[in-house]
Amino acid sequence: MTDAFALADHLRAAGQDHLLAGIQDLPADQRTAFLDRLAAVDWQELATPLVPPPLGVLKSSRVVDPAERIERRAALTAAGEAAYRAGRTAVLMVAGGQGTRLGSSAPKGCFQVAKHSGKSIYQLQAEKVLSLSRRVGRAVPFLVMTSPATDAETREFFAVNGDFGLAPGQVRFFSQGTVPSLAADGKGLLAAPGRLLENPDGHGGCFTALVASGQLARLRAEGVAWIVYIQVDNILAPVDDAVLVGLGEQESAEVVTKVLAKAHPDEKVGHLVRVDGRDHIIEYTEVTPEQTRAVGPDGQVILRWGSPAMLLWSVGFLGRLADAGYRPPLHRSAKPLKAWRDGQTVELKGWKSERFIFDMVTEAEASIGLAIDRSIEFAPVKNASGDDSPASAVAIASTMYADWLRAAGVRVELPPGATIEISPLFAATREQFLARWDHRTVAVTGDYYLEDDRPIA
Ligand code: UTP
């Protein structure tokens, strides 16, 4: 139990003792829980968020570009395939975000995104893992990171849907931590009497949560060497990617960062770039317009590779970071907040602090980029409408499926508004589609949906 006097001194020193006002009015069990939480927060870390240091000379990172990818494809695929089949690969999906921009109160993964089947984002992601597991003949571990904001609903959603056909125990849920949101003056806030206002600690919180939950130790004990990291809101993020895993194997990489050629120099993405001998993913907000356009000795724009937040992590590397007590730093950003003040909920401007997965790239000595084709791997759902919305993601996926059909010799002429959906259980990649396509139709001229129609063995 927390020593209230020691805690009061500690909070006073941190400038947070206002949080103790009124605690004597709380029921005893609530007061104990509140004091325990106040004692567990690292107020010192919160008060000193990372201010990105001035960057040194920016150089190009080593990136396997499309030409090299084609050249090495067979060898990379063979290496990655062997890793999947030997049980050396797991999939990790982070789904702890609050999804504020999408505006749905349920976790983003519960959103019914698919137009024809009505499948949710969670179902699409789970079916990709199921498809992979069937293909490689083993239940590939599927780690799903939730947060207190999404945990209960996510578990319930998977449970009522029979884990979308995945094997019992294949889905491994773990919840990330939270950090207090702060008022503009850096003071902690309440969400309700006796409850701190907190937010999930960012996608980088997946590292600390992997460690704290024991999931990382379990993967190490099982001999899993690679984690394919995706974010729930990219409906096309591949999990069956032997080239990616094979690159990790062949390069003995600690991290492989997928990158895409930026659509234009000012595209608002993080950039993979080398600074002082280490790869960094630096935000567009951290670079000047001059740096954005600077050309390297090879005649190419240095900041030409954008990061869509898909990575491959070496479990050995994460284990070494864990053993060294590493945790990704906190970054602060100004956000509108709803806090409990003077007996009511008020809206105010304050700070949310988050850990970024990208900071872990900088910890790696063996880091490499892998260029991907955005049209087949990147369909994010961030906003309710417009760019990066459910509608735009469905349209991107539909265009990809149309290409698959055309590659199989099908005439595709879609009227405006019509879309194609292909279940990950029918085919999760173009290769699988071409291998499976049975020429059931010669033309697609309107809405079209393909589900797995094999009899269950
Ligand atoms: P975003 O930064 O886009 O945030 O997260 P979000 O919560 O989904 O949406 P907004 O910003 O509130 O509208 C990118 C990915 O990182 C995950 C999200 O679930 C999403 O897959 N994430 C983000 C976490 O898992 N935890 C976090 O604390 C933050």
PDB file of N, CA and C in Angstrom, residues 184-250:
ATOM      1  N   ALA A 184      -2.310  22.686 -19.777  1.00  0.00           N
ATOM      2  CA  ALA A 184      -1.308  23.471 -20.511  1.00  0.00           C
ATOM      3  C   ALA A 184      -0.111  23.818 -19.619  1.00  0.00           C
ATOM      4  N   ASP A 185      -0.344  23.964 -18.304  1.00  0.00           N
ATOM      5  CA  ASP A 185       0.760  24.312 -17.407  1.00  0.00           C
ATOM      6  C   ASP A 185       1.491  23.084 -16.860  1.00  0.00           C
ATOM      7  N   GLY A 186       1.199  21.916 -17.430  1.00  0.00           N
ATOM      8  CA  GLY A 186       1.929  20.713 -17.024  1.00  0.00           C
ATOM      9  C   GLY A 186       1.348  20.013 -15.809  1.00  0.00           C
ATOM     10  N   LYS A 187       0.225  20.506 -15.303  1.00  0.00           N
ATOM     11  CA  LYS A 187      -0.381  19.892 -14.109  1.00  0.00           C
ATOM     12  C   LYS A 187      -1.246  18.696 -14.505  1.00  0.00           C
ATOM     13  N   GLY A 188      -1.210  17.652 -13.682  1.00  0.00           N
ATOM     14  CA  GLY A 188      -2.074  16.503 -13.902  1.00  0.00           C
ATOM     15  C   GLY A 188      -3.540  16.885 -13.736  1.00  0.00           C
ATOM     16  N   LEU A 189      -4.423  16.106 -14.364  1.00  0.00           N
ATOM     17  CA  LEU A 189      -5.861  16.418 -14.370  1.00  0.00           C
ATOM     18  C   LEU A 189      -6.645  15.194 -13.910  1.00  0.00           C
ATOM     19  N   LEU A 190      -7.887  15.435 -13.544  1.00  0.00           N
ATOM     20  CA  LEU A 190      -8.760  14.323 -13.178  1.00  0.00           C
ATOM     21  C   LEU A 190      -9.766  14.064 -14.295  1.00  0.00           C
ATOM     22  N   ALA A 191     -10.116  12.767 -14.476  1.00  0.00           N
ATOM     23  CA  ALA A 191     -11.217  12.421 -15.383  1.00  0.00           C
ATOM     24  C   ALA A 191     -12.520  12.413 -14.590  1.00  0.00           C
ATOM     25  N   ALA A 192     -12.403  12.100 -13.306  1.00  0.00           N
ATOM     26  CA  ALA A 192     -13.536  12.055 -12.368  1.00  0.00           C
ATOM     27  C   ALA A 192     -12.919  12.100 -10.975  1.00  0.00           C
ATOM     28  N   PRO A 193     -13.731  12.321  -9.937  1.00  0.00           N
ATOM     29  CA  PRO A 193     -13.127  12.336  -8.598  1.00  0.00           C
ATOM     30  C   PRO A 193     -12.388  11.021  -8.348  1.00  0.00           C
ATOM     31  N   GLY A 194     -11.143  11.127  -7.935  1.00  0.00           N
ATOM     32  CA  GLY A 194     -10.372   9.922  -7.622  1.00  0.00           C
ATOM     33  C   GLY A 194      -9.890   9.165  -8.837  1.00  0.00           C
ATOM     34  N   ARG A 195      -9.944   9.772 -10.029  1.00  0.00           N
ATOM     35  CA  ARG A 195      -9.443   9.091 -11.240  1.00  0.00           C
ATOM     36  C   ARG A 195      -8.669  10.079 -12.101  1.00  0.00           C
ATOM     37  N   LEU A 196      -7.396   9.721 -12.368  1.00  0.00           N
ATOM     38  CA  LEU A 196      -6.563  10.590 -13.208  1.00  0.00           C
ATOM     39  C   LEU A 196      -7.078  10.604 -14.642  1.00  0.00           C
ATOM     40  N   LEU A 197      -6.933  11.732 -15.311  1.00  0.00           N
ATOM     41  CA  LEU A 197      -7.208  11.758 -16.751  1.00  0.00           C
ATOM     42  C   LEU A 197      -5.964  11.222 -17.450  1.00  0.00           C
ATOM     43  N   GLU A 198      -6.140  10.149 -18.200  1.00  0.00           N
ATOM     44  CA  GLU A 198      -4.976   9.521 -18.838  1.00  0.00           C
ATOM     45  C   GLU A 198      -5.281   9.204 -20.294  1.00  0.00           C
ATOM     46  N   ASN A 199      -4.222   8.988 -21.076  1.00  0.00           N
ATOM     47  CA  ASN A 199      -4.383   8.552 -22.459  1.00  0.00           C
ATOM     48  C   ASN A 199      -3.455   7.366 -22.716  1.00  0.00           C
ATOM     49  N   PRO A 200      -3.780   6.513 -23.712  1.00  0.00           N
ATOM     50  CA  PRO A 200      -2.869   5.407 -24.025  1.00  0.00           C
ATOM     51  C   PRO A 200      -1.484   5.972 -24.358  1.00  0.00           C
ATOM     52  N   ASP A 201      -0.439   5.204 -24.026  1.00  0.00           N
ATOM     53  CA  ASP A 201       0.909   5.791 -24.118  1.00  0.00           C
ATOM     54  C   ASP A 201       1.556   5.684 -25.502  1.00  0.00           C
ATOM     55  N   GLY A 202       0.736   5.618 -26.549  1.00  0.00           N
ATOM     56  CA  GLY A 202       1.266   5.683 -27.915  1.00  0.00           C
ATOM     57  C   GLY A 202       1.637   4.311 -28.458  1.00  0.00           C
ATOM     58  N   HIS A 203       1.825   4.231 -29.810  1.00  0.00           N
ATOM     59  CA  HIS A 203       2.138   2.898 -30.369  1.00  0.00           C
ATOM     60  C   HIS A 203       3.471   2.375 -29.848  1.00  0.00           C
ATOM     61  N   GLY A 204       4.366   3.310 -29.434  1.00  0.00           N
ATOM     62  CA  GLY A 204       5.635   2.873 -28.837  1.00  0.00           C
ATOM     63  C   GLY A 204       5.425   2.171 -27.508  1.00  0.00           C
ATOM     64  N   GLY A 205       4.231   2.367 -26.947  1.00  0.00           N
ATOM     65  CA  GLY A 205       3.897   1.669 -25.701  1.00  0.00           C
ATOM     66  C   GLY A 205       3.822   0.166 -25.919  1.00  0.00           C
ATOM     67  N   CYS A 206       3.807  -0.252 -27.174  1.00  0.00           N
ATOM     68  CA  CYS A 206       3.744  -1.707 -27.417  1.00  0.00           C
ATOM     69  C   CYS A 206       5.017  -2.372 -26.948  1.00  0.00           C
ATOM     70  N   PHE A 207       6.120  -1.655 -26.959  1.00  0.00           N
ATOM     71  CA  PHE A 207       7.361  -2.277 -26.477  1.00  0.00           C
ATOM     72  C   PHE A 207       7.284  -2.507 -24.966  1.00  0.00           C
ATOM     73  N   THR A 208       6.965  -1.449 -24.219  1.00  0.00           N
ATOM     74  CA  THR A 208       6.908  -1.603 -22.754  1.00  0.00           C
ATOM     75  C   THR A 208       5.823  -2.621 -22.366  1.00  0.00           C
ATOM     76  N   ALA A 209       4.736  -2.625 -23.128  1.00  0.00           N
ATOM     77  CA  ALA A 209       3.655  -3.562 -22.797  1.00  0.00           C
ATOM     78  C   ALA A 209       4.034  -5.003 -23.162  1.00  0.00           C
ATOM     79  N   LEU A 210       4.781  -5.174 -24.253  1.00  0.00           N
ATOM     80  CA  LEU A 210       5.246  -6.525 -24.603  1.00  0.00           C
ATOM     81  C   LEU A 210       6.099  -7.085 -23.473  1.00  0.00           C
ATOM     82  N   VAL A 211       6.926  -6.210 -22.908  1.00  0.00           N
ATOM     83  CA  VAL A 211       7.808  -6.633 -21.823  1.00  0.00           C
ATOM     84  C   VAL A 211       6.989  -6.881 -20.558  1.00  0.00           C
ATOM     85  N   ALA A 212       6.182  -5.877 -20.175  1.00  0.00           N
ATOM     86  CA  ALA A 212       5.464  -5.962 -18.891  1.00  0.00           C
ATOM     87  C   ALA A 212       4.460  -7.113 -18.867  1.00  0.00           C
ATOM     88  N   SER A 213       3.869  -7.431 -20.024  1.00  0.00           N
ATOM     89  CA  SER A 213       2.845  -8.485 -20.052  1.00  0.00           C
ATOM     90  C   SER A 213       3.450  -9.886 -20.088  1.00  0.00           C
ATOM     91  N   GLY A 214       4.756  -9.964 -20.314  1.00  0.00           N
ATOM     92  CA  GLY A 214       5.386 -11.290 -20.430  1.00  0.00           C
ATOM     93  C   GLY A 214       5.323 -11.847 -21.847  1.00  0.00           C
ATOM     94  N   GLN A 215       4.677 -11.123 -22.770  1.00  0.00           N
ATOM     95  CA  GLN A 215       4.546 -11.643 -24.139  1.00  0.00           C
ATOM     96  C   GLN A 215       5.894 -11.743 -24.844  1.00  0.00           C
ATOM     97  N   LEU A 216       6.786 -10.803 -24.576  1.00  0.00           N
ATOM     98  CA  LEU A 216       8.087 -10.854 -25.240  1.00  0.00           C
ATOM     99  C   LEU A 216       8.875 -12.071 -24.733  1.00  0.00           C
ATOM    100  N   ALA A 217       8.835 -12.282 -23.419  1.00  0.00           N
ATOM    101  CA  ALA A 217       9.543 -13.442 -22.851  1.00  0.00           C
ATOM    102  C   ALA A 217       8.986 -14.732 -23.443  1.00  0.00           C
ATOM    103  N   ARG A 218       7.681 -14.775 -23.636  1.00  0.00           N
ATOM    104  CA  ARG A 218       7.064 -15.982 -24.193  1.00  0.00           C
ATOM    105  C   ARG A 218       7.550 -16.229 -25.623  1.00  0.00           C
ATOM    106  N   LEU A 219       7.601 -15.160 -26.423  1.00  0.00           N
ATOM    107  CA  LEU A 219       8.072 -15.308 -27.803  1.00  0.00           C
ATOM    108  C   LEU A 219       9.519 -15.801 -27.812  1.00  0.00           C
ATOM    109  N   ARG A 220      10.330 -15.229 -26.922  1.00  0.00           N
ATOM    110  CA  ARG A 220      11.741 -15.643 -26.865  1.00  0.00           C
ATOM    111  C   ARG A 220      11.828 -17.121 -26.508  1.00  0.00           C
ATOM    112  N   ALA A 221      11.027 -17.522 -25.524  1.00  0.00           N
ATOM    113  CA  ALA A 221      11.076 -18.928 -25.086  1.00  0.00           C
ATOM    114  C   ALA A 221      10.611 -19.864 -26.199  1.00  0.00           C
ATOM    115  N   GLU A 222       9.709 -19.380 -27.033  1.00  0.00           N
ATOM    116  CA  GLU A 222       9.186 -20.224 -28.116  1.00  0.00           C
ATOM    117  C   GLU A 222      10.113 -20.257 -29.334  1.00  0.00           C
ATOM    118  N   GLY A 223      11.163 -19.459 -29.301  1.00  0.00           N
ATOM    119  CA  GLY A 223      12.078 -19.431 -30.441  1.00  0.00           C
ATOM    120  C   GLY A 223      11.577 -18.584 -31.594  1.00  0.00           C
ATOM    121  N   VAL A 224      10.619 -17.690 -31.313  1.00  0.00           N
ATOM    122  CA  VAL A 224      10.164 -16.775 -32.366  1.00  0.00           C
ATOM    123  C   VAL A 224      11.248 -15.719 -32.580  1.00  0.00           C
ATOM    124  N   ALA A 225      11.631 -15.525 -33.820  1.00  0.00           N
ATOM    125  CA  ALA A 225      12.742 -14.612 -34.121  1.00  0.00           C
ATOM    126  C   ALA A 225      12.265 -13.278 -34.685  1.00  0.00           C
ATOM    127  N   TRP A 226      11.056 -13.270 -35.280  1.00  0.00           N
ATOM    128  CA  TRP A 226      10.611 -12.071 -35.987  1.00  0.00           C
ATOM    129  C   TRP A 226       9.191 -11.685 -35.609  1.00  0.00           C
ATOM    130  N   ILE A 227       8.973 -10.381 -35.521  1.00  0.00           N
ATOM    131  CA  ILE A 227       7.613  -9.857 -35.316  1.00  0.00           C
ATOM    132  C   ILE A 227       7.274  -8.966 -36.497  1.00  0.00           C
ATOM    133  N   VAL A 228       6.233  -9.355 -37.239  1.00  0.00           N
ATOM    134  CA  VAL A 228       5.716  -8.496 -38.308  1.00  0.00           C
ATOM    135  C   VAL A 228       4.753  -7.515 -37.634  1.00  0.00           C
ATOM    136  N   TYR A 229       5.111  -6.234 -37.650  1.00  0.00           N
ATOM    137  CA  TYR A 229       4.350  -5.205 -36.913  1.00  0.00           C
ATOM    138  C   TYR A 229       3.428  -4.465 -37.884  1.00  0.00           C
ATOM    139  N   ILE A 230       2.131  -4.469 -37.591  1.00  0.00           N
ATOM    140  CA  ILE A 230       1.190  -3.680 -38.391  1.00  0.00           C
ATOM    141  C   ILE A 230       0.307  -2.855 -37.453  1.00  0.00           C
ATOM    142  N   GLN A 231      -0.350  -1.877 -38.036  1.00  0.00           N
ATOM    143  CA  GLN A 231      -1.298  -1.076 -37.264  1.00  0.00           C
ATOM    144  C   GLN A 231      -2.710  -1.408 -37.739  1.00  0.00           C
ATOM    145  N   VAL A 232      -3.620  -1.463 -36.800  1.00  0.00           N
ATOM    146  CA  VAL A 232      -4.963  -1.962 -37.130  1.00  0.00           C
ATOM    147  C   VAL A 232      -5.599  -1.189 -38.284  1.00  0.00           C
ATOM    148  N   ASP A 233      -5.245   0.087 -38.395  1.00  0.00           N
ATOM    149  CA  ASP A 233      -6.020   0.910 -39.340  1.00  0.00           C
ATOM    150  C   ASP A 233      -5.518   0.885 -40.774  1.00  0.00           C
ATOM    151  N   ASN A 234      -4.510   0.067 -41.078  1.00  0.00           N
ATOM    152  CA  ASN A 234      -4.133  -0.101 -42.488  1.00  0.00           C
ATOM    153  C   ASN A 234      -4.709  -1.423 -42.970  1.00  0.00           C
ATOM    154  N   ILE A 235      -5.824  -1.368 -43.691  1.00  0.00           N
ATOM    155  CA  ILE A 235      -6.526  -2.624 -44.004  1.00  0.00           C
ATOM    156  C   ILE A 235      -5.751  -3.486 -45.000  1.00  0.00           C
ATOM    157  N   LEU A 236      -4.789  -2.909 -45.703  1.00  0.00           N
ATOM    158  CA  LEU A 236      -4.017  -3.723 -46.649  1.00  0.00           C
ATOM    159  C   LEU A 236      -2.660  -4.160 -46.112  1.00  0.00           C
ATOM    160  N   ALA A 237      -2.334  -3.806 -44.884  1.00  0.00           N
ATOM    161  CA  ALA A 237      -1.003  -4.159 -44.355  1.00  0.00           C
ATOM    162  C   ALA A 237      -0.798  -5.671 -44.442  1.00  0.00           C
ATOM    163  N   PRO A 238       0.194  -6.129 -45.193  1.00  0.00           N
ATOM    164  CA  PRO A 238       0.363  -7.583 -45.332  1.00  0.00           C
ATOM    165  C   PRO A 238       0.939  -8.208 -44.069  1.00  0.00           C
ATOM    166  N   VAL A 239       0.502  -9.402 -43.765  1.00  0.00           N
ATOM    167  CA  VAL A 239       1.143 -10.156 -42.683  1.00  0.00           C
ATOM    168  C   VAL A 239       1.877 -11.370 -43.267  1.00  0.00           C
ATOM    169  N   ASP A 240       1.476 -11.753 -44.472  1.00  0.00           N
ATOM    170  CA  ASP A 240       2.126 -12.872 -45.175  1.00  0.00           C
ATOM    171  C   ASP A 240       3.128 -12.246 -46.139  1.00  0.00           C
ATOM    172  N   ASP A 241       4.334 -12.005 -45.655  1.00  0.00           N
ATOM    173  CA  ASP A 241       5.295 -11.241 -46.436  1.00  0.00           C
ATOM    174  C   ASP A 241       6.679 -11.876 -46.311  1.00  0.00           C
ATOM    175  N   ALA A 242       6.877 -12.929 -47.102  1.00  0.00           N
ATOM    176  CA  ALA A 242       8.133 -13.685 -46.991  1.00  0.00           C
ATOM    177  C   ALA A 242       9.331 -12.831 -47.407  1.00  0.00           C
ATOM    178  N   VAL A 243       9.121 -11.881 -48.329  1.00  0.00           N
ATOM    179  CA  VAL A 243      10.243 -11.023 -48.739  1.00  0.00           C
ATOM    180  C   VAL A 243      10.725 -10.190 -47.552  1.00  0.00           C
ATOM    181  N   LEU A 244       9.784  -9.657 -46.790  1.00  0.00           N
ATOM    182  CA  LEU A 244      10.133  -8.844 -45.611  1.00  0.00           C
ATOM    183  C   LEU A 244      10.903  -9.673 -44.575  1.00  0.00           C
ATOM    184  N   VAL A 245      10.347 -10.829 -44.234  1.00  0.00           N
ATOM    185  CA  VAL A 245      10.976 -11.663 -43.215  1.00  0.00           C
ATOM    186  C   VAL A 245      12.319 -12.193 -43.738  1.00  0.00           C
ATOM    187  N   GLY A 246      12.336 -12.542 -45.028  1.00  0.00           N
ATOM    188  CA  GLY A 246      13.581 -13.039 -45.625  1.00  0.00           C
ATOM    189  C   GLY A 246      14.671 -11.978 -45.608  1.00  0.00           C
ATOM    190  N   LEU A 247      14.284 -10.719 -45.773  1.00  0.00           N
ATOM    191  CA  LEU A 247      15.289  -9.649 -45.734  1.00  0.00           C
ATOM    192  C   LEU A 247      15.869  -9.541 -44.323  1.00  0.00           C
ATOM    193  N   GLY A 248      15.000  -9.637 -43.327  1.00  0.00           N
ATOM    194  CA  GLY A 248      15.483  -9.632 -41.949  1.00  0.00           C
ATOM    195  C   GLY A 248      16.487 -10.755 -41.730  1.00  0.00           C
ATOM    196  N   GLU A 249      16.142 -11.943 -42.217  1.00  0.00           N
ATOM    197  CA  GLU A 249      17.026 -13.110 -42.036  1.00  0.00           C
ATOM    198  C   GLU A 249      18.354 -12.895 -42.763  1.00  0.00           C
ATOM    199  N   GLN A 250      18.268 -12.500 -44.028  1.00  0.00           N
ATOM    200  CA  GLN A 250      19.490 -12.422 -44.836  1.00  0.00           C
ATOM    201  C   GLN A 250      20.423 -11.300 -44.407  1.00  0.00           C
TER     202      GLN A 250
END
